[in-house]
Short mmCIF file of C-alpha atoms in Angstrom, two decimals:
data_model
loop_
_atom_site.label_atom_id
_atom_site.label_comp_id
_atom_site.label_asym_id
_atom_site.label_seq_id
_atom_site.Cartn_x
_atom_site.Cartn_y
_atom_site.Cartn_z
CA MET A 1 0.00 0.00 0.00
CA ALA A 2 2.72 2.45 0.95
CA ASN A 3 4.81 1.88 -2.16
CA THR A 4 2.04 1.65 -4.76
CA SER A 5 0.98 4.53 -6.95
CA ILE A 6 -1.52 4.77 -9.76
CA THR A 7 1.34 4.74 -12.28
CA SER A 8 2.54 1.36 -11.04
CA ILE A 9 -1.06 0.01 -10.94
CA MET A 10 -2.02 1.29 -14.41
CA ASP A 11 1.33 0.28 -15.86
CA LEU A 12 1.04 -1.41 -19.24
CA SER A 13 3.56 -4.00 -18.06
CA ASN A 14 1.60 -4.77 -14.86
CA PRO A 15 -0.05 -8.16 -15.52
CA VAL A 16 -3.11 -7.21 -13.44
CA PHE A 17 -3.77 -4.09 -15.54
CA ARG A 18 -3.18 -6.06 -18.75
CA ALA A 19 -5.60 -8.75 -17.53
CA TYR A 20 -8.14 -6.04 -16.70
CA LEU A 21 -7.92 -4.55 -20.20
CA PHE A 22 -7.96 -8.00 -21.83
CA TYR A 23 -11.01 -9.41 -20.03
CA MET A 24 -12.82 -6.09 -20.35
CA SER A 25 -12.30 -6.20 -24.13
CA ILE A 26 -13.45 -9.84 -24.30
CA LEU A 27 -16.61 -8.98 -22.34
CA ILE A 28 -17.33 -5.96 -24.57
CA VAL A 29 -17.20 -8.23 -27.63
CA LYS A 30 -19.43 -10.71 -25.79
CA VAL A 31 -22.09 -8.11 -24.93
CA LEU A 32 -22.07 -6.65 -28.44
CA PHE A 33 -22.41 -10.20 -29.80
CA SER A 34 -25.58 -10.54 -27.67
CA SER A 35 -27.15 -7.79 -29.80
CA LEU A 36 -26.58 -10.00 -32.83
CA LEU A 37 -28.19 -13.01 -31.10
CA THR A 38 -31.38 -10.96 -30.78
CA ALA A 39 -31.11 -9.61 -34.35
CA ARG A 40 -30.68 -13.20 -35.61
CA GLN A 41 -33.87 -14.30 -33.84
CA ARG A 42 -35.71 -11.28 -35.26
CA PHE A 43 -34.74 -12.11 -38.84
CA ARG A 44 -35.30 -15.86 -38.36
CA LYS A 45 -38.83 -15.33 -36.99
CA ARG A 46 -39.51 -12.08 -38.91
CA VAL A 47 -40.53 -10.32 -35.74
CA PHE A 48 -39.44 -6.70 -35.39
CA ILE A 49 -39.83 -4.02 -32.76
CA SER A 50 -40.58 -0.84 -34.75
CA PRO A 51 -43.20 -0.52 -37.52
CA GLU A 52 -40.65 0.81 -40.03
CA ASP A 53 -38.47 -2.30 -39.53
CA THR A 54 -40.94 -4.64 -41.22
CA VAL A 55 -39.52 -3.71 -44.64
CA LEU A 56 -36.29 -5.49 -43.63
CA ALA A 57 -37.69 -8.99 -44.29
CA ARG A 58 -40.50 -10.33 -46.42
CA GLY A 59 -43.61 -11.11 -44.39
CA ALA A 60 -42.23 -9.44 -41.26
CA LYS A 61 -44.50 -8.27 -38.46
CA CYS A 62 -44.15 -5.95 -35.50
CA ILE A 63 -44.63 -8.20 -32.46
CA LYS A 64 -43.44 -7.53 -28.92
CA ASP A 65 -43.70 -10.92 -27.19
CA ASP A 66 -42.07 -13.57 -29.33
CA PRO A 67 -40.61 -16.06 -26.79
CA ASP A 68 -37.31 -16.67 -28.65
CA VAL A 69 -36.64 -12.97 -29.17
CA GLU A 70 -37.58 -12.19 -25.56
CA ARG A 71 -35.20 -14.89 -24.29
CA THR A 72 -32.15 -13.41 -26.01
CA ARG A 73 -33.28 -9.94 -24.90
CA ARG A 74 -33.44 -11.07 -21.28
CA ALA A 75 -29.95 -12.56 -21.49
CA HIS A 76 -28.72 -9.30 -22.98
CA ALA A 77 -30.52 -7.23 -20.33
CA ASN A 78 -28.84 -9.27 -17.60
CA ASP A 79 -25.47 -8.43 -19.17
CA LEU A 80 -26.33 -4.73 -19.05
CA GLU A 81 -27.31 -5.02 -15.36
CA ASN A 82 -24.01 -6.62 -14.42
CA ILE A 83 -21.09 -6.25 -16.82
CA PRO A 84 -20.66 -2.43 -16.78
CA PHE A 85 -20.43 -2.68 -12.99
CA PHE A 86 -17.71 -5.31 -13.31
CA PHE A 87 -15.67 -2.81 -15.35
CA THR A 88 -15.90 -0.17 -12.65
CA ALA A 89 -15.75 -2.51 -9.63
CA ALA A 90 -12.65 -4.21 -11.06
CA PHE A 91 -11.06 -0.80 -11.66
CA ALA A 92 -11.67 0.35 -8.08
CA TYR A 93 -10.55 -3.04 -6.75
CA MET A 94 -7.36 -2.88 -8.83
CA CYS A 95 -6.60 0.46 -7.15
CA THR A 96 -6.53 -1.31 -3.76
CA SER A 97 -3.38 -3.18 -4.93
CA PRO A 98 -4.82 -6.69 -4.53
CA GLY A 99 -2.66 -9.77 -4.83
CA PRO A 100 -1.95 -10.24 -8.56
CA TRP A 101 -2.93 -13.92 -8.65
CA LEU A 102 -6.26 -13.31 -6.92
CA ALA A 103 -7.12 -10.30 -9.08
CA GLN A 104 -6.34 -12.08 -12.35
CA THR A 105 -8.28 -15.16 -11.24
CA LEU A 106 -11.34 -13.08 -10.33
CA PHE A 107 -11.25 -11.34 -13.73
CA LEU A 108 -10.91 -14.69 -15.54
CA VAL A 109 -13.68 -16.42 -13.57
CA TYR A 110 -15.98 -13.43 -14.03
CA ALA A 111 -15.48 -13.40 -17.80
CA VAL A 112 -16.06 -17.15 -18.05
CA SER A 113 -19.16 -16.97 -15.83
CA ARG A 114 -20.74 -14.31 -18.06
CA ILE A 115 -20.00 -16.22 -21.28
CA VAL A 116 -21.44 -19.42 -19.77
CA TYR A 117 -24.45 -17.41 -18.55
CA THR A 118 -25.33 -16.35 -22.10
CA VAL A 119 -24.89 -19.91 -23.37
CA VAL A 120 -27.15 -21.56 -20.76
CA TYR A 121 -29.77 -18.80 -21.02
CA ALA A 122 -30.02 -18.07 -24.73
CA VAL A 123 -28.14 -20.66 -26.79
CA VAL A 124 -28.64 -24.09 -25.14
CA VAL A 125 -31.37 -23.56 -22.53
CA MET A 126 -30.37 -25.48 -19.38
CA PRO A 127 -32.75 -26.36 -16.53
CA GLN A 128 -32.52 -24.30 -13.35
CA PRO A 129 -30.69 -23.87 -11.02
CA THR A 130 -27.86 -23.92 -13.59
CA ARG A 131 -28.38 -20.31 -14.66
CA ALA A 132 -28.94 -19.12 -11.08
CA ILE A 133 -25.64 -20.66 -9.96
CA VAL A 134 -23.67 -19.28 -12.92
CA TRP A 135 -25.18 -15.83 -12.33
CA SER A 136 -24.28 -15.98 -8.61
CA VAL A 137 -20.60 -16.56 -9.37
CA GLY A 138 -20.29 -13.29 -11.28
CA TYR A 139 -22.54 -11.46 -8.84
CA ILE A 140 -20.47 -12.48 -5.80
CA ILE A 141 -17.22 -11.47 -7.54
CA ASN A 142 -18.68 -8.02 -8.31
CA ILE A 143 -19.92 -7.53 -4.75
CA TYR A 144 -16.60 -8.74 -3.31
CA MET A 145 -14.55 -6.32 -5.41
CA ALA A 146 -16.85 -3.34 -4.76
CA VAL A 147 -16.97 -3.97 -1.00
CA GLN A 148 -13.18 -4.35 -0.83
CA ALA A 149 -12.78 -1.04 -2.64
CA ALA A 150 -15.40 0.74 -0.51
CA LEU A 151 -13.65 -0.40 2.68
CA TYR A 152 -10.23 0.57 1.33
CA PHE A 153 -11.17 4.08 0.20
CA TYR A 154 -13.46 4.90 3.11
CA MET B 1 -4.55 23.58 -15.13
CA ALA B 2 -0.90 24.24 -15.91
CA ASN B 3 0.45 22.36 -12.92
CA THR B 4 -1.93 19.41 -12.90
CA SER B 5 -1.20 16.07 -14.52
CA ILE B 6 -3.13 12.85 -14.60
CA THR B 7 -0.70 11.38 -12.03
CA SER B 8 -1.61 14.08 -9.51
CA ILE B 9 -5.35 13.70 -10.29
CA MET B 10 -5.39 9.90 -10.12
CA ASP B 11 -3.13 9.85 -7.08
CA LEU B 12 -4.26 7.42 -4.41
CA SER B 13 -3.61 10.11 -1.78
CA ASN B 14 -5.72 12.71 -3.66
CA PRO B 15 -8.95 12.96 -1.61
CA VAL B 16 -11.01 13.66 -4.77
CA PHE B 17 -9.80 10.45 -6.45
CA ARG B 18 -10.35 8.49 -3.24
CA ALA B 19 -13.87 9.95 -2.95
CA TYR B 20 -14.51 9.00 -6.59
CA LEU B 21 -13.47 5.39 -5.98
CA PHE B 22 -15.36 5.23 -2.68
CA TYR B 23 -18.72 6.55 -3.93
CA MET B 24 -18.40 4.53 -7.14
CA SER B 25 -17.98 1.37 -5.07
CA ILE B 26 -20.93 2.28 -2.85
CA LEU B 27 -23.13 2.86 -5.91
CA ILE B 28 -22.03 -0.44 -7.49
CA VAL B 29 -23.13 -2.26 -4.33
CA LYS B 30 -26.39 -0.28 -4.40
CA VAL B 31 -27.19 -1.21 -8.03
CA LEU B 32 -26.32 -4.87 -7.48
CA PHE B 33 -28.55 -4.81 -4.40
CA SER B 34 -31.41 -3.64 -6.65
CA SER B 35 -31.17 -6.98 -8.49
CA LEU B 36 -31.85 -8.69 -5.17
CA LEU B 37 -34.88 -6.45 -4.51
CA THR B 38 -36.42 -7.76 -7.73
CA ALA B 39 -35.41 -11.36 -6.98
CA ARG B 40 -36.99 -11.03 -3.52
CA GLN B 41 -40.30 -9.87 -5.06
CA ARG B 42 -40.16 -12.75 -7.54
CA PHE B 43 -39.75 -15.35 -4.79
CA ARG B 44 -42.28 -13.66 -2.51
CA LYS B 45 -44.95 -13.58 -5.24
CA ARG B 46 -43.70 -16.69 -7.10
CA VAL B 47 -43.64 -14.82 -10.36
CA PHE B 48 -40.74 -15.58 -12.70
CA ILE B 49 -39.63 -14.35 -16.08
CA SER B 50 -38.47 -17.51 -17.90
CA PRO B 51 -40.45 -20.76 -18.14
CA GLU B 52 -37.55 -22.84 -16.75
CA ASP B 53 -37.45 -20.64 -13.60
CA THR B 54 -40.78 -21.93 -12.28
CA VAL B 55 -39.03 -24.94 -10.70
CA LEU B 56 -37.33 -22.51 -8.28
CA ALA B 57 -40.41 -22.13 -6.03
CA ARG B 58 -43.47 -24.27 -5.43
CA GLY B 59 -46.54 -22.97 -7.29
CA ALA B 60 -44.50 -20.47 -9.32
CA LYS B 61 -45.82 -19.02 -12.56
CA CYS B 62 -44.26 -17.19 -15.48
CA ILE B 63 -45.95 -13.76 -15.43
CA LYS B 64 -44.62 -10.54 -16.98
CA ASP B 65 -46.72 -7.81 -15.37
CA ASP B 66 -46.80 -8.29 -11.63
CA PRO B 67 -46.99 -4.72 -10.24
CA ASP B 68 -44.56 -5.28 -7.33
CA VAL B 69 -41.94 -6.95 -9.52
CA GLU B 70 -42.34 -4.29 -12.21
CA ARG B 71 -41.85 -1.53 -9.62
CA THR B 72 -38.47 -2.81 -8.46
CA ARG B 73 -37.52 -3.44 -12.11
CA ARG B 74 -38.33 0.17 -13.02
CA ALA B 75 -36.25 1.47 -10.10
CA HIS B 76 -33.40 -0.77 -11.24
CA ALA B 77 -33.79 0.34 -14.89
CA ASN B 78 -33.55 3.97 -13.80
CA ASP B 79 -30.26 3.14 -12.07
CA LEU B 80 -28.94 1.63 -15.31
CA GLU B 81 -29.96 4.77 -17.24
CA ASN B 82 -28.10 7.07 -14.87
CA ILE B 83 -25.43 5.56 -12.64
CA PRO B 84 -22.97 4.28 -15.30
CA PHE B 85 -22.98 7.80 -16.73
CA PHE B 86 -22.14 9.21 -13.31
CA PHE B 87 -19.03 7.01 -13.24
CA THR B 88 -17.81 8.36 -16.57
CA ALA B 89 -19.01 11.94 -16.13
CA ALA B 90 -17.34 12.13 -12.71
CA PHE B 91 -14.13 10.74 -14.20
CA ALA B 92 -14.04 13.32 -17.00
CA TYR B 93 -15.01 16.08 -14.54
CA MET B 94 -12.22 15.01 -12.16
CA CYS B 95 -9.78 15.44 -15.05
CA THR B 96 -10.74 19.13 -15.24
CA SER B 97 -9.14 19.65 -11.79
CA PRO B 98 -12.27 20.94 -10.06
CA GLY B 99 -12.16 22.40 -6.58
CA PRO B 100 -11.79 19.45 -4.17
CA TRP B 101 -14.62 20.49 -1.87
CA LEU B 102 -17.10 20.91 -4.74
CA ALA B 103 -16.11 17.64 -6.40
CA GLN B 104 -16.39 15.60 -3.20
CA THR B 105 -19.72 17.23 -2.35
CA LEU B 106 -21.14 16.47 -5.80
CA PHE B 107 -20.07 12.81 -5.49
CA LEU B 108 -21.60 12.55 -2.01
CA VAL B 109 -24.90 14.22 -2.97
CA TYR B 110 -25.16 12.08 -6.11
CA ALA B 111 -24.68 8.85 -4.16
CA VAL B 112 -27.22 9.89 -1.52
CA SER B 113 -29.75 10.97 -4.17
CA ARG B 114 -29.58 7.58 -5.90
CA ILE B 115 -29.96 5.63 -2.65
CA VAL B 116 -32.95 7.79 -1.65
CA TYR B 117 -34.36 7.33 -5.17
CA THR B 118 -34.48 3.55 -4.77
CA VAL B 119 -36.05 3.87 -1.33
CA VAL B 120 -38.87 6.22 -2.37
CA TYR B 121 -39.53 4.27 -5.60
CA ALA B 122 -39.29 0.63 -4.55
CA VAL B 123 -39.13 0.27 -0.77
CA VAL B 124 -41.44 2.90 0.79
CA VAL B 125 -43.47 4.31 -2.12
CA MET B 126 -43.75 8.07 -1.64
CA PRO B 127 -46.25 10.33 -3.43
CA GLN B 128 -44.98 12.42 -6.31
CA PRO B 129 -43.24 14.82 -6.83
CA THR B 130 -40.86 13.31 -4.24
CA ARG B 131 -39.30 10.86 -6.69
CA ALA B 132 -39.16 13.45 -9.48
CA ILE B 133 -37.25 15.88 -7.25
CA VAL B 134 -34.81 13.24 -5.97
CA TRP B 135 -34.18 12.08 -9.55
CA SER B 136 -33.56 15.67 -10.68
CA VAL B 137 -30.80 16.18 -8.13
CA GLY B 138 -28.71 13.34 -9.56
CA TYR B 139 -29.61 14.23 -13.12
CA ILE B 140 -28.49 17.85 -12.74
CA ILE B 141 -25.20 16.79 -11.13
CA ASN B 142 -24.51 14.42 -14.05
CA ILE B 143 -25.31 17.08 -16.65
CA TYR B 144 -23.24 19.69 -14.80
CA MET B 145 -20.15 17.45 -14.64
CA ALA B 146 -20.45 16.30 -18.27
CA VAL B 147 -20.95 19.84 -19.58
CA GLN B 148 -18.01 21.14 -17.53
CA ALA B 149 -15.81 18.39 -18.99
CA ALA B 150 -17.05 18.93 -22.58
CA LEU B 151 -16.25 22.65 -22.33
CA TYR B 152 -12.85 21.98 -20.76
CA PHE B 153 -11.68 19.42 -23.30
CA TYR B 154 -13.17 21.07 -26.36
CA MET C 1 4.78 0.38 -27.81
CA ALA C 2 8.17 0.29 -26.14
CA ASN C 3 8.25 3.98 -25.29
CA THR C 4 4.63 4.45 -24.27
CA SER C 5 3.42 4.45 -20.70
CA ILE C 6 0.04 5.09 -19.17
CA THR C 7 1.22 8.55 -18.08
CA SER C 8 1.91 9.55 -21.68
CA ILE C 9 -1.40 8.00 -22.87
CA MET C 10 -3.52 9.57 -20.12
CA ASP C 11 -1.71 12.88 -20.39
CA LEU C 12 -4.02 15.87 -20.36
CA SER C 13 -2.04 17.38 -23.24
CA ASN C 14 -2.33 14.18 -25.35
CA PRO C 15 -4.91 15.04 -28.04
CA VAL C 16 -6.22 11.44 -28.11
CA PHE C 17 -6.97 11.46 -24.37
CA ARG C 18 -8.53 14.90 -24.64
CA ALA C 19 -10.68 13.69 -27.57
CA TYR C 20 -11.68 10.65 -25.51
CA LEU C 21 -12.79 12.82 -22.58
CA PHE C 22 -14.52 15.31 -24.89
CA TYR C 23 -16.57 12.83 -26.93
CA MET C 24 -17.36 10.81 -23.81
CA SER C 25 -18.79 13.96 -22.18
CA ILE C 26 -20.78 14.81 -25.31
CA LEU C 27 -22.26 11.29 -25.41
CA ILE C 28 -23.13 11.41 -21.70
CA VAL C 29 -25.10 14.62 -22.31
CA LYS C 30 -26.73 12.97 -25.34
CA VAL C 31 -27.85 9.88 -23.38
CA LEU C 32 -29.14 11.98 -20.48
CA PHE C 33 -31.03 14.11 -23.00
CA SER C 34 -32.74 10.93 -24.25
CA SER C 35 -34.34 10.61 -20.80
CA LEU C 36 -35.91 14.01 -21.37
CA LEU C 37 -37.22 12.97 -24.82
CA THR C 38 -39.18 10.20 -23.11
CA ALA C 39 -40.34 12.49 -20.29
CA ARG C 40 -41.52 15.02 -22.89
CA GLN C 41 -43.62 12.36 -24.65
CA ARG C 42 -45.05 11.26 -21.29
CA PHE C 43 -46.19 14.78 -20.40
CA ARG C 44 -47.41 15.53 -23.94
CA LYS C 45 -49.54 12.38 -24.06
CA ARG C 46 -50.19 12.23 -20.28
CA VAL C 47 -49.07 8.63 -20.15
CA PHE C 48 -47.02 7.59 -17.13
CA ILE C 49 -45.39 4.41 -15.94
CA SER C 50 -46.13 4.27 -12.20
CA PRO C 51 -49.56 4.76 -10.60
CA GLU C 52 -48.31 7.55 -8.30
CA ASP C 53 -47.08 9.55 -11.32
CA THR C 54 -50.56 10.32 -12.58
CA VAL C 55 -50.80 13.30 -10.20
CA LEU C 56 -48.08 15.01 -12.29
CA ALA C 57 -50.48 16.06 -15.08
CA ARG C 58 -54.22 16.60 -15.26
CA GLY C 59 -56.02 13.66 -16.87
CA ALA C 60 -52.92 11.46 -16.82
CA LYS C 61 -53.14 7.68 -17.06
CA CYS C 62 -50.81 4.81 -16.33
CA ILE C 63 -50.32 3.11 -19.73
CA LYS C 64 -47.43 0.87 -20.78
CA ASP C 65 -47.70 0.72 -24.55
CA ASP C 66 -48.08 4.22 -25.97
CA PRO C 67 -46.29 4.08 -29.35
CA ASP C 68 -44.59 7.50 -29.08
CA VAL C 69 -43.31 6.87 -25.57
CA GLU C 70 -42.14 3.37 -26.52
CA ARG C 71 -40.26 4.76 -29.54
CA THR C 72 -38.15 7.16 -27.47
CA ARG C 73 -37.67 4.40 -24.88
CA ARG C 74 -36.32 2.02 -27.53
CA ALA C 75 -33.91 4.67 -28.83
CA HIS C 76 -32.74 5.25 -25.25
CA ALA C 77 -32.43 1.49 -24.61
CA ASN C 78 -30.24 1.15 -27.69
CA ASP C 79 -27.97 3.85 -26.26
CA LEU C 80 -27.66 1.89 -23.02
CA GLU C 81 -26.76 -1.28 -24.95
CA ASN C 82 -23.97 0.44 -26.84
CA ILE C 83 -22.58 3.69 -25.45
CA PRO C 84 -21.22 2.47 -22.09
CA PHE C 85 -19.26 -0.15 -24.06
CA PHE C 86 -17.83 2.58 -26.27
CA PHE C 87 -16.45 4.30 -23.16
CA THR C 88 -14.64 1.15 -22.04
CA ALA C 89 -13.67 -0.13 -25.51
CA ALA C 90 -12.23 3.29 -26.40
CA PHE C 91 -10.30 3.34 -23.12
CA ALA C 92 -8.76 -0.11 -23.72
CA TYR C 93 -8.08 0.80 -27.37
CA MET C 94 -6.40 4.04 -26.32
CA CYS C 95 -4.06 1.96 -24.12
CA THR C 96 -2.81 0.14 -27.25
CA SER C 97 -1.25 3.44 -28.43
CA PRO C 98 -3.18 3.67 -31.71
CA GLY C 99 -2.32 6.26 -34.35
CA PRO C 100 -3.67 9.60 -33.07
CA TRP C 101 -5.49 10.49 -36.29
CA LEU C 102 -7.28 7.13 -36.49
CA ALA C 103 -8.24 7.16 -32.80
CA GLN C 104 -9.64 10.68 -32.89
CA THR C 105 -11.54 9.95 -36.10
CA LEU C 106 -13.11 6.79 -34.64
CA PHE C 107 -14.24 8.73 -31.53
CA LEU C 108 -15.70 11.52 -33.68
CA VAL C 109 -17.51 9.17 -36.09
CA TYR C 110 -18.86 7.12 -33.18
CA ALA C 111 -20.27 10.20 -31.43
CA VAL C 112 -21.86 11.48 -34.65
CA SER C 113 -23.34 8.06 -35.47
CA ARG C 114 -25.03 7.85 -32.07
CA ILE C 115 -26.47 11.36 -32.29
CA VAL C 116 -27.79 10.66 -35.80
CA TYR C 117 -29.18 7.33 -34.54
CA THR C 118 -31.35 9.08 -31.97
CA VAL C 119 -32.54 11.62 -34.54
CA VAL C 120 -33.59 9.05 -37.19
CA TYR C 121 -35.18 6.76 -34.57
CA ALA C 122 -36.99 9.11 -32.23
CA VAL C 123 -37.11 12.65 -33.61
CA VAL C 124 -37.61 12.44 -37.40
CA VAL C 125 -38.48 8.79 -38.09
CA MET C 126 -36.65 7.73 -41.26
CA PRO C 127 -37.47 4.64 -43.32
CA GLN C 128 -35.22 1.62 -42.94
CA PRO C 129 -32.43 0.72 -43.67
CA THR C 130 -31.30 4.21 -42.56
CA ARG C 131 -31.34 3.38 -38.87
CA ALA C 132 -29.77 -0.04 -39.44
CA ILE C 133 -26.86 1.51 -41.35
CA VAL C 134 -26.29 4.27 -38.79
CA TRP C 135 -26.36 1.70 -35.98
CA SER C 136 -23.84 -0.50 -37.84
CA VAL C 137 -21.29 2.31 -38.03
CA GLY C 138 -21.10 2.66 -34.26
CA TYR C 139 -21.30 -1.09 -33.73
CA ILE C 140 -18.38 -1.82 -36.07
CA ILE C 141 -16.24 0.88 -34.40
CA ASN C 142 -16.93 -0.64 -30.96
CA ILE C 143 -16.11 -4.16 -32.16
CA TYR C 144 -12.95 -2.95 -33.93
CA MET C 145 -11.61 -1.16 -30.84
CA ALA C 146 -12.45 -4.04 -28.46
CA VAL C 147 -10.90 -6.67 -30.76
CA GLN C 148 -7.75 -4.55 -31.21
CA ALA C 149 -7.43 -4.24 -27.44
CA ALA C 150 -8.10 -7.94 -26.81
CA LEU C 151 -5.39 -8.92 -29.33
CA TYR C 152 -2.94 -6.39 -27.88
CA PHE C 153 -3.35 -7.37 -24.23
CA TYR C 154 -3.64 -11.12 -24.79
#
């Protein structure tokens, strides 16, 4: 704590900072890919959300409750409720100078948990409590990092 | 402006940067807690969002418009529309080297306004315009910080 | 790469970092303004989302599917699905020391694409595929920056 400064934490040769930037980038691609999952369902089922969109596919309709579209939307919405807060919680946590192994492992497990979450929710639907458990892993990591940072910077 | 650099702004002994990391962490915990408020309503009323979730509680149904669940979801959605933009607006504002007292006060008032917002919307429902006023406080702080930063870095 | 450090990247005299902070601030104002677009439609049509809100305007009702309100809400939701990930993708991309001209151009084009997106979706409704093309521009920039960063920090 005494000998750490922001320049040593946000150093491009610090493996924790590199891991932060790497897993953040992977998760950004993952979330943006979730938009395409929904778009794919819309074109497959010809179900769009705005009246002007129905010109995009022959025979398309404007329907708001198609179950396949809604499923990918819910998976995407869950990303939006969680992943941006990982980016900021991990940043604040990184500023507490955590042990490098622990920090990198938390970032890795979080990224894997969110990718698996999308798979079991919207690609290969798995029976519960699979999704609840996978969600909890990421949730607990976020809470842990944010609480550590709140205590440190109090 | 002349004598400030990013290393003095993002210095772990700079009280403004510490306040930024502290209130950000508090707000992350608050938003993640909002997920639990919704989950609690779902289990209490046995109303779930995906068909496979109905195994999680005896007698559960898949219903999309339960008023208690929708209320906590709306409070949570309002967090997602505002709080991530506080994190980034406050960061950009901090880079303009604002007066320390003003910056720390804005961060504190913002955090309090968002906690009170959740309480008056989803815990103890208060008559309007209470919620509108509480929302405005955080909204104006966000706009103020973002406009200050846009003018500074233009 | 060899001679770049975070202090030279996040230097307040580095035009790329200044552009990052400037366009981020502009986009924050833009997203917050989208909240007002929805509020304006609610007051114009006297259609609110929570029962206690109906005291805010004479003759107001609590309706969930007004087409004008839903249109501004969808434009706002699309912002929330994309713009926070621009902030983080652009940050990670900036840490790869990209060419200054390219980086600043990507930030500018992204900001313009998102402002135009809101206009053609929720202010002056344009026939498709206008909105789809405008959306794609921002989407491709986000993916490009995140993939560049993931490859760099792997």
